[in-house]
CSV table of C-alpha atoms in Angstrom, one decimal:
chain,number,residue,atom,x,y,z
A,1,MET,CA,80.5,61.9,-122.8
A,2,PRO,CA,77.2,60.8,-124.4
A,3,ARG,CA,75.9,63.1,-127.0
A,4,THR,CA,72.5,65.2,-125.8
A,5,VAL,CA,71.0,65.5,-129.3
A,6,TRP,CA,70.2,63.6,-132.2
A,7,TYR,CA,70.1,66.0,-135.2
A,8,PRO,CA,71.6,64.1,-138.3
A,9,GLY,CA,72.3,65.8,-141.5
A,10,HIS,CA,68.8,65.5,-143.1
A,11,MET,CA,67.1,67.3,-140.3
A,12,ALA,CA,69.3,70.7,-141.1
A,13,LYS,CA,68.6,70.4,-144.9
A,14,GLY,CA,64.9,69.8,-144.0
A,15,THR,CA,64.7,72.8,-141.9
A,16,LYS,CA,66.5,75.1,-144.9
A,17,LYS,CA,64.0,73.3,-147.2
A,18,LEU,CA,60.8,74.2,-145.3
A,19,PHE,CA,61.9,77.9,-144.9
A,20,GLU,CA,62.4,78.2,-148.5
A,21,LEU,CA,59.1,76.7,-149.1
A,22,ALA,CA,57.0,78.8,-146.6
A,23,SER,CA,56.6,81.8,-148.8
A,24,LYS,CA,54.9,79.5,-151.3
A,25,LEU,CA,52.6,77.9,-148.8
A,26,ASP,CA,49.3,79.2,-148.0
A,27,ILE,CA,49.5,77.2,-144.5
A,28,LEU,CA,51.7,74.6,-142.2
A,29,ILE,CA,50.1,72.2,-139.9
A,30,GLU,CA,52.0,71.2,-137.2
A,31,VAL,CA,51.8,67.9,-135.6
A,32,LYS,CA,52.4,67.7,-131.8
A,33,ASP,CA,52.1,64.9,-129.0
A,34,ALA,CA,48.8,65.6,-126.8
A,35,ARG,CA,50.7,63.9,-124.1
A,36,ALA,CA,53.5,66.7,-124.2
A,37,PRO,CA,52.3,69.4,-126.6
A,38,GLY,CA,54.6,72.2,-125.6
A,39,SER,CA,57.8,69.8,-125.3
A,40,THR,CA,57.0,68.1,-128.5
A,41,SER,CA,56.9,71.6,-130.7
A,42,ALA,CA,59.1,72.0,-133.6
A,43,PRO,CA,61.7,74.6,-132.9
A,44,PHE,CA,61.4,76.8,-135.7
A,45,MET,CA,57.6,77.3,-135.8
A,46,ASN,CA,57.3,80.3,-134.2
A,47,LYS,CA,59.4,82.1,-136.8
A,48,ILE,CA,57.4,80.4,-139.7
A,49,ASN,CA,54.1,81.5,-137.8
A,50,LYS,CA,54.9,85.2,-138.4
A,51,ILE,CA,55.1,84.3,-142.5
A,52,LYS,CA,52.5,81.9,-142.7
A,53,PRO,CA,49.2,80.7,-140.8
A,54,VAL,CA,50.1,77.5,-138.7
A,55,ILE,CA,47.4,74.8,-137.7
A,56,LYS,CA,48.4,72.9,-134.7
A,57,VAL,CA,47.0,69.2,-134.5
A,58,LEU,CA,47.7,67.1,-131.1
A,59,SER,CA,48.0,63.5,-132.0
A,60,HIS,CA,47.2,60.8,-129.9
A,61,LYS,CA,44.4,62.2,-128.5
A,62,ASP,CA,43.5,58.5,-127.2
A,63,LEU,CA,46.3,58.4,-125.2
A,64,THR,CA,46.2,61.5,-123.1
A,65,ASP,CA,44.5,63.0,-120.1
A,66,GLU,CA,41.3,64.5,-121.5
A,67,ASN,CA,41.1,67.3,-118.7
A,68,LYS,CA,44.8,68.4,-119.4
A,69,LEU,CA,43.8,67.9,-123.4
A,70,LYS,CA,40.9,70.7,-123.4
A,71,LEU,CA,43.2,73.2,-121.8
A,72,TRP,CA,45.5,72.8,-125.0
A,73,LEU,CA,42.7,73.0,-127.3
A,74,GLU,CA,41.7,76.5,-126.0
A,75,ASN,CA,44.5,77.5,-128.1
A,76,LYS,CA,43.6,79.2,-131.6
A,77,ASN,CA,43.8,77.0,-134.8
A,78,THR,CA,44.4,74.0,-132.2
A,79,PHE,CA,42.8,70.2,-133.1
A,80,ALA,CA,43.3,66.9,-131.5
A,81,ALA,CA,43.3,63.6,-133.4
A,82,ASP,CA,43.6,60.0,-133.2
A,83,LEU,CA,45.4,59.6,-136.5
A,84,ARG,CA,45.7,55.8,-136.6
A,85,SER,CA,41.6,55.8,-136.6
A,86,LYS,CA,41.7,59.1,-138.2
A,87,SER,CA,39.2,60.5,-135.5
A,88,GLY,CA,39.3,64.0,-135.9
A,89,ILE,CA,40.5,64.1,-139.5
A,90,ASN,CA,37.4,65.7,-141.0
A,91,ASN,CA,37.4,68.8,-138.4
A,92,ILE,CA,41.2,69.6,-139.7
A,93,LYS,CA,40.2,69.4,-143.2
A,94,ARG,CA,37.3,71.7,-142.8
A,95,ALA,CA,40.2,74.0,-140.8
A,96,ILE,CA,42.7,74.0,-143.4
A,97,LEU,CA,40.7,74.4,-146.6
A,98,LYS,CA,39.3,77.8,-145.1
A,99,PHE,CA,42.7,79.0,-146.5
A,100,LYS,CA,42.2,77.9,-149.9
A,101,PRO,CA,42.5,80.4,-152.5
A,102,ALA,CA,39.8,80.5,-154.9
A,103,HIS,CA,42.0,80.2,-158.1
A,104,ARG,CA,44.0,77.5,-157.3
A,105,GLU,CA,44.6,74.3,-155.0
A,106,LEU,CA,45.5,74.9,-151.2
A,107,ARG,CA,49.1,74.6,-150.7
A,108,LEU,CA,50.4,73.2,-147.2
A,109,ALA,CA,53.2,71.1,-145.6
A,110,VAL,CA,53.1,68.9,-142.8
A,111,ALA,CA,55.8,69.3,-140.2
A,112,GLY,CA,56.9,68.5,-136.6
A,113,ILE,CA,59.5,66.7,-134.8
A,114,PRO,CA,60.1,62.7,-135.2
A,115,ASN,CA,58.0,60.4,-134.5
A,116,VAL,CA,54.5,62.4,-133.7
A,117,GLY,CA,52.3,61.2,-136.5
A,118,LYS,CA,53.1,63.5,-139.4
A,119,SER,CA,53.3,60.5,-142.0
A,120,LEU,CA,50.0,59.2,-140.5
A,121,LEU,CA,48.3,62.8,-141.0
A,122,LEU,CA,49.8,63.2,-144.3
A,123,ASN,CA,48.4,59.9,-145.5
A,124,ALA,CA,44.9,60.8,-143.8
A,125,LEU,CA,45.0,63.7,-145.8
A,126,ILE,CA,46.0,62.4,-148.8
A,127,GLY,CA,43.8,59.5,-148.9
A,128,LYS,CA,44.2,56.5,-151.4
A,129,SER,CA,43.1,58.5,-154.5
A,130,SER,CA,45.8,61.2,-154.3
A,131,ALA,CA,48.7,61.5,-156.7
A,132,ASN,CA,52.4,62.2,-156.6
A,133,VAL,CA,52.4,65.5,-159.0
A,134,GLY,CA,56.1,66.1,-158.4
A,135,GLY,CA,57.4,69.7,-158.1
A,136,VAL,CA,55.3,72.5,-158.5
A,137,PRO,CA,56.8,75.7,-160.7
A,138,GLY,CA,58.1,78.4,-158.7
A,139,VAL,CA,58.6,76.0,-155.6
A,140,THR,CA,61.8,74.2,-154.6
A,141,LYS,CA,62.9,71.3,-156.7
A,142,SER,CA,63.2,67.9,-155.4
A,143,VAL,CA,60.0,68.0,-153.1
A,144,SER,CA,57.1,65.4,-153.5
A,145,TRP,CA,53.8,67.2,-153.7
A,146,TYR,CA,50.6,65.2,-153.3
A,147,LYS,CA,47.1,66.3,-154.6
A,148,ASN,CA,43.9,65.4,-153.1
A,149,ASP,CA,40.8,67.0,-152.5
A,150,GLY,CA,41.7,70.8,-153.4
A,151,MET,CA,45.0,70.1,-151.7
A,152,LEU,CA,48.5,70.1,-152.8
A,153,ILE,CA,50.4,68.8,-149.7
A,154,VAL,CA,54.1,68.5,-148.9
A,155,ASP,CA,56.0,65.9,-146.5
A,156,SER,CA,58.9,67.4,-144.6
A,157,PRO,CA,61.5,65.6,-142.4
A,158,GLY,CA,61.3,65.4,-138.3
A,159,ILE,CA,63.2,67.9,-136.8
A,160,LEU,CA,64.6,68.4,-133.6
A,161,ASP,CA,66.5,71.6,-131.9
A,162,PRO,CA,70.3,71.1,-131.4
A,163,HIS,CA,70.1,73.8,-129.1
A,164,ALA,CA,67.6,72.6,-126.8
A,165,GLU,CA,67.9,72.1,-123.0
A,166,PRO,CA,68.9,68.4,-122.4
A,167,GLY,CA,65.8,68.0,-120.4
A,168,VAL,CA,63.5,68.6,-123.5
A,169,HIS,CA,65.8,65.8,-125.2
A,170,LEU,CA,65.1,63.6,-122.2
A,171,ILE,CA,61.4,64.2,-122.2
A,172,LEU,CA,61.5,63.6,-125.8
A,173,SER,CA,63.0,60.3,-125.7
A,174,TRP,CA,60.2,59.0,-123.1
A,175,LEU,CA,57.6,59.5,-126.0
A,176,GLY,CA,59.8,58.0,-128.6
A,177,CYS,CA,60.8,61.2,-130.6
A,178,ALA,CA,64.4,61.1,-129.5
A,179,LYS,CA,67.1,58.4,-129.3
A,180,ALA,CA,67.5,57.5,-125.6
A,181,GLU,CA,71.0,56.0,-127.1
A,182,VAL,CA,72.4,59.4,-127.2
A,183,ILE,CA,71.4,60.9,-124.4
A,184,GLY,CA,72.9,58.8,-122.0
A,185,GLY,CA,70.9,55.4,-122.5
A,186,TYR,CA,67.7,53.7,-121.8
A,187,GLU,CA,68.9,52.9,-117.9
A,188,SER,CA,69.3,56.6,-117.5
A,189,SER,CA,66.6,57.9,-119.2
A,190,ALA,CA,64.2,55.4,-117.4
A,191,LEU,CA,65.4,56.5,-114.2
A,192,GLU,CA,64.7,60.0,-114.9
A,193,LEU,CA,61.4,58.9,-116.3
A,194,ILE,CA,60.6,57.2,-112.9
A,195,LYS,CA,61.7,60.3,-110.7
A,196,PHE,CA,59.5,62.8,-112.8
A,197,LEU,CA,56.5,60.6,-112.5
A,198,ILE,CA,57.0,60.6,-108.8
A,199,PHE,CA,57.8,64.0,-108.8
A,200,LYS,CA,54.4,64.9,-110.7
A,201,ASP,CA,52.0,62.7,-108.6
A,202,MET,CA,52.0,60.2,-111.6
A,203,ALA,CA,53.4,57.2,-109.8
A,204,GLU,CA,50.2,55.1,-110.8
A,205,ILE,CA,51.5,55.0,-113.9
A,206,ILE,CA,54.8,52.9,-113.0
A,207,PRO,CA,53.8,49.1,-113.3
A,208,VAL,CA,55.2,48.1,-109.8
A,209,GLU,CA,52.7,47.9,-106.7
A,210,ASN,CA,53.6,49.6,-103.4
A,211,ASN,CA,56.3,51.6,-104.7
A,212,ASN,CA,56.0,54.6,-102.6
A,213,ASN,CA,59.3,53.7,-100.1
A,214,LEU,CA,61.6,52.6,-103.3
A,215,ASN,CA,64.0,54.5,-104.6
A,216,PRO,CA,64.3,54.7,-108.8
A,217,GLY,CA,66.8,52.2,-108.8
A,218,GLU,CA,64.9,49.8,-107.0
A,219,ILE,CA,61.6,50.6,-108.8
A,220,LEU,CA,63.4,49.6,-112.3
A,221,GLU,CA,65.0,46.4,-111.0
A,222,LEU,CA,61.6,45.4,-110.1
A,223,ILE,CA,60.5,46.7,-113.3
A,224,GLY,CA,63.2,44.5,-115.1
A,225,LYS,CA,62.0,41.4,-113.2
A,226,LYS,CA,58.6,41.7,-114.1
A,227,TYR,CA,59.6,42.1,-117.9
A,228,GLY,CA,61.7,39.2,-117.7
A,229,CYS,CA,65.3,41.5,-118.4
A,230,LEU,CA,67.3,38.9,-116.6
A,231,ILE,CA,71.1,38.1,-117.0
A,232,SER,CA,73.4,35.1,-115.6
A,233,GLY,CA,72.7,34.8,-111.5
A,234,GLY,CA,69.2,36.3,-111.7
A,235,HIS,CA,70.6,39.8,-111.9
A,236,VAL,CA,68.2,42.4,-113.7
A,237,ASN,CA,69.8,44.1,-117.3
A,238,PHE,CA,68.9,47.8,-116.3
A,239,GLU,CA,69.7,49.0,-120.1
A,240,LEU,CA,66.9,46.4,-121.4
A,241,ALA,CA,64.7,47.2,-118.7
A,242,GLY,CA,64.6,50.7,-119.3
A,243,ARG,CA,64.0,50.2,-123.0
A,244,LYS,CA,61.3,47.8,-122.3
A,245,PHE,CA,59.7,50.3,-119.5
A,246,ILE,CA,60.1,53.4,-121.9
A,247,GLU,CA,58.4,51.3,-125.0
A,248,ALA,CA,55.3,50.4,-122.7
A,249,PHE,CA,55.0,54.1,-121.5
A,250,SER,CA,55.3,55.6,-125.0
A,251,SER,CA,52.9,53.2,-126.5
A,252,GLY,CA,50.0,53.8,-123.9
A,253,ARG,CA,50.1,50.2,-122.8
A,254,LEU,CA,50.8,51.8,-119.3
A,255,GLY,CA,47.7,54.0,-119.3
A,256,LYS,CA,46.9,57.5,-120.3
A,257,PHE,CA,48.9,60.5,-119.6
A,258,CYS,CA,49.7,64.3,-120.1
A,259,LEU,CA,53.2,65.8,-118.7
A,260,GLU,CA,52.4,69.4,-119.1
A,261,ILE,CA,49.8,72.2,-119.1
A,262,PRO,CA,49.7,75.2,-121.3
A,263,GLY,CA,52.6,77.4,-119.9
A,264,GLU,CA,54.6,74.8,-118.3
A,265,ASP,CA,58.4,74.4,-119.2
A,266,LEU,CA,59.3,71.1,-118.2
A,267,ALA,CA,62.9,71.4,-118.9
A,268,ILE,CA,62.7,74.2,-116.3
A,269,ASN,CA,61.0,71.7,-114.0
A,270,PHE,CA,64.1,69.7,-114.5
A,271,ASN,CA,66.7,72.1,-113.4
A,272,SER,CA,64.6,73.6,-110.6
A,273,SER,CA,63.4,70.5,-108.9
A,274,ASN,CA,65.2,67.9,-107.0
A,275,LEU,CA,65.7,66.0,-109.6
A,276,ASP,CA,69.1,65.4,-111.0
A,277,LEU,CA,69.5,64.3,-114.7
A,278,ASN,CA,73.1,62.9,-114.3
A,279,LYS,CA,72.1,60.8,-111.3
A,280,ASN,CA,72.4,57.0,-111.6
A,281,VAL,CA,70.3,55.8,-108.5
A,282,HIS,CA,70.6,52.0,-108.8
């Protein structure tokens, strides 16, 4: 039976280390994907938010639905950014520097699940003139700190929730934040993505025209032919087709999208709708 969670040992250690650090920090930045801000929330942030203030940065603002993004930005201390172009970085800097103590630099950590843009944000905040200052007195050792513009910034590993619903990890696989290989493979993940897009009236994102009367297996087969995922006899390699489809989806090549609005639980939608997570339709 395939695993449903990718939670290597460094994530468990990273979670422990971040909680050890929290009491020494002034503020944390949680990076989430603007295309699914609820589903890409870090599993431990609600607990940390009770200890220290948390600024939320929604990455990939250039790849999401602007109207839905506005709903997420109504939440307190929430900002959107295109981290590759550094659009929105100055607003984030101004917000976090409000928490700077008068007597020393601001201490902060950048946290979040894998592949949401933590490193891009860290690099944008650090800048080229930054310096790795090593350990900070009174703070956990073996943590790398970077100093720039009145800030001491520490990175943290991407962390997933090992107890999350399988549907959450499926959603994360569509965004490149979890490994499709450990939740059933690319074919299975792609079939569920096709079903989900149809269920959410987002079928226009699927790169197959006139797909209204086709089932997900037939749609994935046409995607495979379009992307040249063929094996001997002209048959489609469904696993490869699924990988190429998810890569195109997560990279934004298929267009802008937002999978959820505030207050919506996509994992519950999976369980309460007619979507079958285990069904292989082709």
